[in-house]
């Protein structure tokens, strides 16, 4: 709130207040995994869902989303079985524009971007999800004993840049 006061010897004093809204860019992400499905060759397929929500008060654009599966799953990463698909969660604002999926996503160091990172407009309180399927081989040489996986969402509002490492669960 911005308050101004004025006084003089000829008139009564006056005070007026005006609420000031400050930009609060904020993004949240979460990631869930399905139960692993056993394949005949001993590998497993797992569906991942990443939820991204604009929890701030201003529009965010462009939107980024990275997931370095190779760094986190190691030698057990076999492949991406189903490429990422993006959708709004709920109705969304009329001016929200879903970011473009990176159709060549592999989850390896050379290609960890789930989105192109060049577009997308996410209005305050709107959210989207990205779903894809990964094949792992827990019997691969040097495969991790425990699987931990985290994605990172990012965006901008003017010169302000925000990012968030995914939590387990749902951001919507």
PDB file of C-alpha atoms in Angstrom:
ATOM      1  CA  UNK A   1       0.000   0.000   0.000  1.00  0.00           C
ATOM      2  CA  UNK A   2       1.286   3.420  -0.956  1.00  0.00           C
ATOM      3  CA  UNK A   3       0.016   6.232   1.262  1.00  0.00           C
ATOM      4  CA  UNK A   4       0.317   9.967   0.614  1.00  0.00           C
ATOM      5  CA  UNK A   5      -0.614  12.816   2.952  1.00  0.00           C
ATOM      6  CA  UNK A   6      -0.947  16.550   2.317  1.00  0.00           C
ATOM      7  CA  UNK A   7      -1.536  19.430   4.673  1.00  0.00           C
ATOM      8  CA  UNK A   8      -1.649  23.188   4.466  1.00  0.00           C
ATOM      9  CA  UNK A   9      -2.671  26.155   6.593  1.00  0.00           C
ATOM     10  CA  UNK A  10      -5.643  26.926   4.299  1.00  0.00           C
ATOM     11  CA  UNK A  11      -7.309  23.470   3.996  1.00  0.00           C
ATOM     12  CA  UNK A  12      -7.772  20.406   6.145  1.00  0.00           C
ATOM     13  CA  UNK A  13      -5.155  17.655   5.845  1.00  0.00           C
ATOM     14  CA  UNK A  14      -5.910  14.776   3.519  1.00  0.00           C
ATOM     15  CA  UNK A  15      -4.547  11.247   3.254  1.00  0.00           C
ATOM     16  CA  UNK A  16      -5.083   8.727   0.507  1.00  0.00           C
ATOM     17  CA  UNK A  17      -3.869   5.147   0.058  1.00  0.00           C
ATOM     18  CA  UNK A  18      -3.538   3.103  -3.111  1.00  0.00           C
ATOM     19  CA  UNK A  19      -2.855  -0.632  -3.077  1.00  0.00           C
ATOM     20  CA  UNK A  20       0.194  -1.596  -5.117  1.00  0.00           C
ATOM     21  CA  UNK A  21       0.428  -5.047  -6.619  1.00  0.00           C
ATOM     22  CA  UNK A  22       3.933  -6.418  -6.974  1.00  0.00           C
ATOM     23  CA  UNK A  23       4.940  -9.012  -9.507  1.00  0.00           C
ATOM     24  CA  UNK A  24       5.395 -12.395  -7.872  1.00  0.00           C
ATOM     25  CA  UNK A  25       6.595 -14.932 -10.448  1.00  0.00           C
ATOM     26  CA  UNK A  26       6.595 -18.461  -9.106  1.00  0.00           C
ATOM     27  CA  UNK A  27       6.500 -21.916 -10.664  1.00  0.00           C
ATOM     28  CA  UNK A  28       6.036 -25.315  -9.013  1.00  0.00           C
ATOM     29  CA  UNK A  29       6.523 -28.803 -10.380  1.00  0.00           C
ATOM     30  CA  UNK A  30       5.923 -32.322  -9.207  1.00  0.00           C
ATOM     31  CA  UNK A  31       6.563 -35.748 -10.671  1.00  0.00           C
ATOM     32  CA  UNK A  32       4.816 -39.075 -10.256  1.00  0.00           C
ATOM     33  CA  UNK A  33       5.677 -42.549 -11.529  1.00  0.00           C
ATOM     34  CA  UNK A  34       3.387 -45.476 -12.257  1.00  0.00           C
ATOM     35  CA  UNK A  35       3.935 -48.958 -10.938  1.00  0.00           C
ATOM     36  CA  UNK A  36       6.637 -50.600 -13.092  1.00  0.00           C
ATOM     37  CA  UNK A  37       5.289 -53.018 -15.721  1.00  0.00           C
ATOM     38  CA  UNK A  38       7.447 -56.108 -16.319  1.00  0.00           C
ATOM     39  CA  UNK A  39       8.297 -56.893 -19.944  1.00  0.00           C
ATOM     40  CA  UNK A  40       9.109 -60.448 -21.175  1.00  0.00           C
ATOM     41  CA  UNK A  41      12.818 -59.547 -21.511  1.00  0.00           C
ATOM     42  CA  UNK A  42      13.140 -58.532 -17.826  1.00  0.00           C
ATOM     43  CA  UNK A  43      12.994 -54.771 -18.466  1.00  0.00           C
ATOM     44  CA  UNK A  44      10.302 -52.548 -16.965  1.00  0.00           C
ATOM     45  CA  UNK A  45       8.150 -49.754 -18.427  1.00  0.00           C
ATOM     46  CA  UNK A  46       7.287 -46.821 -16.166  1.00  0.00           C
ATOM     47  CA  UNK A  47       4.923 -43.949 -16.964  1.00  0.00           C
ATOM     48  CA  UNK A  48       6.111 -40.579 -15.653  1.00  0.00           C
ATOM     49  CA  UNK A  49       3.806 -37.588 -15.204  1.00  0.00           C
ATOM     50  CA  UNK A  50       5.265 -34.137 -14.549  1.00  0.00           C
ATOM     51  CA  UNK A  51       2.883 -31.425 -13.368  1.00  0.00           C
ATOM     52  CA  UNK A  52       3.858 -27.753 -13.754  1.00  0.00           C
ATOM     53  CA  UNK A  53       1.831 -24.915 -12.206  1.00  0.00           C
ATOM     54  CA  UNK A  54       2.179 -21.143 -12.222  1.00  0.00           C
ATOM     55  CA  UNK A  55       1.681 -20.439  -8.499  1.00  0.00           C
ATOM     56  CA  UNK A  56       2.649 -16.783  -8.854  1.00  0.00           C
ATOM     57  CA  UNK A  57       0.638 -13.683  -9.685  1.00  0.00           C
ATOM     58  CA  UNK A  58       2.014 -12.917 -13.160  1.00  0.00           C
ATOM     59  CA  UNK A  59       2.157 -14.614 -16.553  1.00  0.00           C
ATOM     60  CA  UNK A  60       5.213 -16.792 -17.216  1.00  0.00           C
ATOM     61  CA  UNK A  61       6.791 -17.240 -20.651  1.00  0.00           C
ATOM     62  CA  UNK A  62       8.589 -19.072 -22.204  1.00  0.00           C
ATOM     63  CA  UNK A  63       8.421 -22.335 -20.249  1.00  0.00           C
ATOM     64  CA  UNK A  64      11.242 -24.881 -19.887  1.00  0.00           C
ATOM     65  CA  UNK A  65      11.179 -28.415 -18.504  1.00  0.00           C
ATOM     66  CA  UNK A  66      14.222 -30.662 -18.224  1.00  0.00           C
ATOM     67  CA  UNK A  67      14.632 -34.239 -17.041  1.00  0.00           C
ATOM     68  CA  UNK A  68      18.107 -35.809 -17.239  1.00  0.00           C
ATOM     69  CA  UNK A  69      17.104 -39.458 -17.010  1.00  0.00           C
ATOM     70  CA  UNK A  70      20.562 -40.756 -17.874  1.00  0.00           C
ATOM     71  CA  UNK A  71      22.221 -38.880 -14.986  1.00  0.00           C
ATOM     72  CA  UNK A  72      19.627 -40.188 -12.546  1.00  0.00           C
ATOM     73  CA  UNK A  73      18.873 -43.677 -13.857  1.00  0.00           C
ATOM     74  CA  UNK A  74      22.362 -44.486 -15.104  1.00  0.00           C
ATOM     75  CA  UNK A  75      23.002 -47.595 -17.167  1.00  0.00           C
ATOM     76  CA  UNK A  76      19.522 -48.899 -16.423  1.00  0.00           C
ATOM     77  CA  UNK A  77      17.964 -46.392 -18.863  1.00  0.00           C
ATOM     78  CA  UNK A  78      17.072 -48.351 -21.995  1.00  0.00           C
ATOM     79  CA  UNK A  79      14.875 -45.912 -23.942  1.00  0.00           C
ATOM     80  CA  UNK A  80      11.901 -43.604 -24.113  1.00  0.00           C
ATOM     81  CA  UNK A  81       9.025 -45.907 -25.087  1.00  0.00           C
ATOM     82  CA  UNK A  82       6.338 -43.230 -25.581  1.00  0.00           C
ATOM     83  CA  UNK A  83       7.425 -39.687 -26.429  1.00  0.00           C
ATOM     84  CA  UNK A  84       6.175 -36.874 -24.156  1.00  0.00           C
ATOM     85  CA  UNK A  85       2.584 -35.648 -24.544  1.00  0.00           C
ATOM     86  CA  UNK A  86       1.445 -32.345 -23.029  1.00  0.00           C
ATOM     87  CA  UNK A  87      -2.038 -31.277 -21.849  1.00  0.00           C
ATOM     88  CA  UNK A  88      -3.679 -28.618 -19.709  1.00  0.00           C
ATOM     89  CA  UNK A  89      -4.738 -29.590 -16.202  1.00  0.00           C
ATOM     90  CA  UNK A  90      -8.273 -28.304 -15.731  1.00  0.00           C
ATOM     91  CA  UNK A  91      -9.767 -25.680 -18.012  1.00  0.00           C
ATOM     92  CA  UNK A  92      -6.947 -23.142 -17.992  1.00  0.00           C
ATOM     93  CA  UNK A  93      -7.199 -19.456 -18.812  1.00  0.00           C
ATOM     94  CA  UNK A  94      -8.127 -18.440 -22.322  1.00  0.00           C
ATOM     95  CA  UNK A  95      -4.691 -16.856 -22.851  1.00  0.00           C
ATOM     96  CA  UNK A  96      -2.604 -19.814 -21.671  1.00  0.00           C
ATOM     97  CA  UNK A  97      -0.689 -21.388 -24.566  1.00  0.00           C
ATOM     98  CA  UNK A  98       0.870 -24.806 -24.012  1.00  0.00           C
ATOM     99  CA  UNK A  99       4.613 -24.957 -24.667  1.00  0.00           C
ATOM    100  CA  UNK A 100       5.868 -27.107 -27.540  1.00  0.00           C
ATOM    101  CA  UNK A 101       7.093 -30.633 -26.820  1.00  0.00           C
ATOM    102  CA  UNK A 102      10.607 -31.581 -27.884  1.00  0.00           C
ATOM    103  CA  UNK A 103       9.727 -34.548 -30.114  1.00  0.00           C
ATOM    104  CA  UNK A 104      13.317 -35.818 -30.089  1.00  0.00           C
ATOM    105  CA  UNK A 105      13.621 -36.027 -26.274  1.00  0.00           C
ATOM    106  CA  UNK A 106      15.869 -38.919 -25.193  1.00  0.00           C
ATOM    107  CA  UNK A 107      16.521 -38.132 -21.525  1.00  0.00           C
ATOM    108  CA  UNK A 108      20.283 -38.243 -22.105  1.00  0.00           C
ATOM    109  CA  UNK A 109      22.819 -35.451 -21.536  1.00  0.00           C
ATOM    110  CA  UNK A 110      22.626 -34.339 -25.159  1.00  0.00           C
ATOM    111  CA  UNK A 111      18.823 -34.041 -25.059  1.00  0.00           C
ATOM    112  CA  UNK A 112      17.310 -33.464 -21.597  1.00  0.00           C
ATOM    113  CA  UNK A 113      14.753 -30.825 -22.687  1.00  0.00           C
ATOM    114  CA  UNK A 114      11.178 -32.134 -22.617  1.00  0.00           C
ATOM    115  CA  UNK A 115      10.009 -28.813 -24.125  1.00  0.00           C
ATOM    116  CA  UNK A 116      11.595 -26.723 -26.856  1.00  0.00           C
ATOM    117  CA  UNK A 117      11.957 -23.864 -24.340  1.00  0.00           C
ATOM    118  CA  UNK A 118      11.094 -21.321 -27.009  1.00  0.00           C
ATOM    119  CA  UNK A 119       7.400 -20.795 -26.307  1.00  0.00           C
ATOM    120  CA  UNK A 120       4.492 -21.339 -23.959  1.00  0.00           C
ATOM    121  CA  UNK A 121       2.445 -18.846 -21.956  1.00  0.00           C
ATOM    122  CA  UNK A 122       1.293 -19.912 -18.501  1.00  0.00           C
ATOM    123  CA  UNK A 123      -1.165 -17.604 -16.781  1.00  0.00           C
ATOM    124  CA  UNK A 124      -1.294 -17.383 -12.972  1.00  0.00           C
ATOM    125  CA  UNK A 125      -2.841 -20.498 -11.374  1.00  0.00           C
ATOM    126  CA  UNK A 126      -2.841 -22.454 -14.656  1.00  0.00           C
ATOM    127  CA  UNK A 127      -1.050 -25.782 -14.952  1.00  0.00           C
ATOM    128  CA  UNK A 128      -0.143 -28.461 -17.455  1.00  0.00           C
ATOM    129  CA  UNK A 129       1.212 -31.985 -17.359  1.00  0.00           C
ATOM    130  CA  UNK A 130       3.681 -33.898 -19.481  1.00  0.00           C
ATOM    131  CA  UNK A 131       3.395 -37.701 -19.658  1.00  0.00           C
ATOM    132  CA  UNK A 132       5.914 -40.149 -21.150  1.00  0.00           C
ATOM    133  CA  UNK A 133       7.017 -43.767 -20.743  1.00  0.00           C
ATOM    134  CA  UNK A 134      10.548 -44.932 -19.956  1.00  0.00           C
ATOM    135  CA  UNK A 135      12.003 -48.441 -20.228  1.00  0.00           C
ATOM    136  CA  UNK A 136      14.613 -49.431 -17.632  1.00  0.00           C
ATOM    137  CA  UNK A 137      16.710 -52.521 -17.065  1.00  0.00           C
ATOM    138  CA  UNK A 138      17.398 -52.923 -13.334  1.00  0.00           C
ATOM    139  CA  UNK A 139      19.799 -55.785 -14.180  1.00  0.00           C
ATOM    140  CA  UNK A 140      22.093 -53.622 -16.323  1.00  0.00           C
ATOM    141  CA  UNK A 141      25.746 -53.367 -15.292  1.00  0.00           C
ATOM    142  CA  UNK A 142      26.145 -50.685 -12.578  1.00  0.00           C
ATOM    143  CA  UNK A 143      22.394 -50.061 -12.445  1.00  0.00           C
ATOM    144  CA  UNK A 144      21.443 -48.027  -9.377  1.00  0.00           C
ATOM    145  CA  UNK A 145      19.917 -49.889  -6.436  1.00  0.00           C
ATOM    146  CA  UNK A 146      17.520 -47.020  -5.755  1.00  0.00           C
ATOM    147  CA  UNK A 147      15.835 -44.951  -8.435  1.00  0.00           C
ATOM    148  CA  UNK A 148      15.453 -41.254  -7.741  1.00  0.00           C
ATOM    149  CA  UNK A 149      14.351 -38.955 -10.521  1.00  0.00           C
ATOM    150  CA  UNK A 150      13.637 -35.248 -10.565  1.00  0.00           C
ATOM    151  CA  UNK A 151      12.656 -32.801 -13.304  1.00  0.00           C
ATOM    152  CA  UNK A 152      13.224 -29.032 -13.341  1.00  0.00           C
ATOM    153  CA  UNK A 153      10.640 -26.511 -14.555  1.00  0.00           C
ATOM    154  CA  UNK A 154      11.585 -22.950 -15.396  1.00  0.00           C
ATOM    155  CA  UNK A 155      10.099 -19.781 -16.860  1.00  0.00           C
ATOM    156  CA  UNK A 156      10.457 -16.021 -17.065  1.00  0.00           C
ATOM    157  CA  UNK A 157       8.373 -12.970 -16.332  1.00  0.00           C
ATOM    158  CA  UNK A 158      10.196 -10.087 -17.941  1.00  0.00           C
ATOM    159  CA  UNK A 159      13.724 -10.116 -16.539  1.00  0.00           C
ATOM    160  CA  UNK A 160      12.742 -12.316 -13.574  1.00  0.00           C
ATOM    161  CA  UNK A 161      13.614 -16.004 -13.982  1.00  0.00           C
ATOM    162  CA  UNK A 162      12.111 -18.731 -11.796  1.00  0.00           C
ATOM    163  CA  UNK A 163      12.702 -22.471 -11.549  1.00  0.00           C
ATOM    164  CA  UNK A 164      11.659 -25.410  -9.389  1.00  0.00           C
ATOM    165  CA  UNK A 165      12.900 -28.969  -8.918  1.00  0.00           C
ATOM    166  CA  UNK A 166      10.009 -31.383  -8.896  1.00  0.00           C
ATOM    167  CA  UNK A 167       8.631 -32.862  -5.712  1.00  0.00           C
ATOM    168  CA  UNK A 168       6.865 -36.194  -5.434  1.00  0.00           C
ATOM    169  CA  UNK A 169       3.136 -35.799  -5.985  1.00  0.00           C
ATOM    170  CA  UNK A 170       0.934 -33.298  -7.738  1.00  0.00           C
ATOM    171  CA  UNK A 171       1.420 -29.537  -8.275  1.00  0.00           C
ATOM    172  CA  UNK A 172      -2.140 -29.040  -9.496  1.00  0.00           C
TER     173      UNK A 172
END
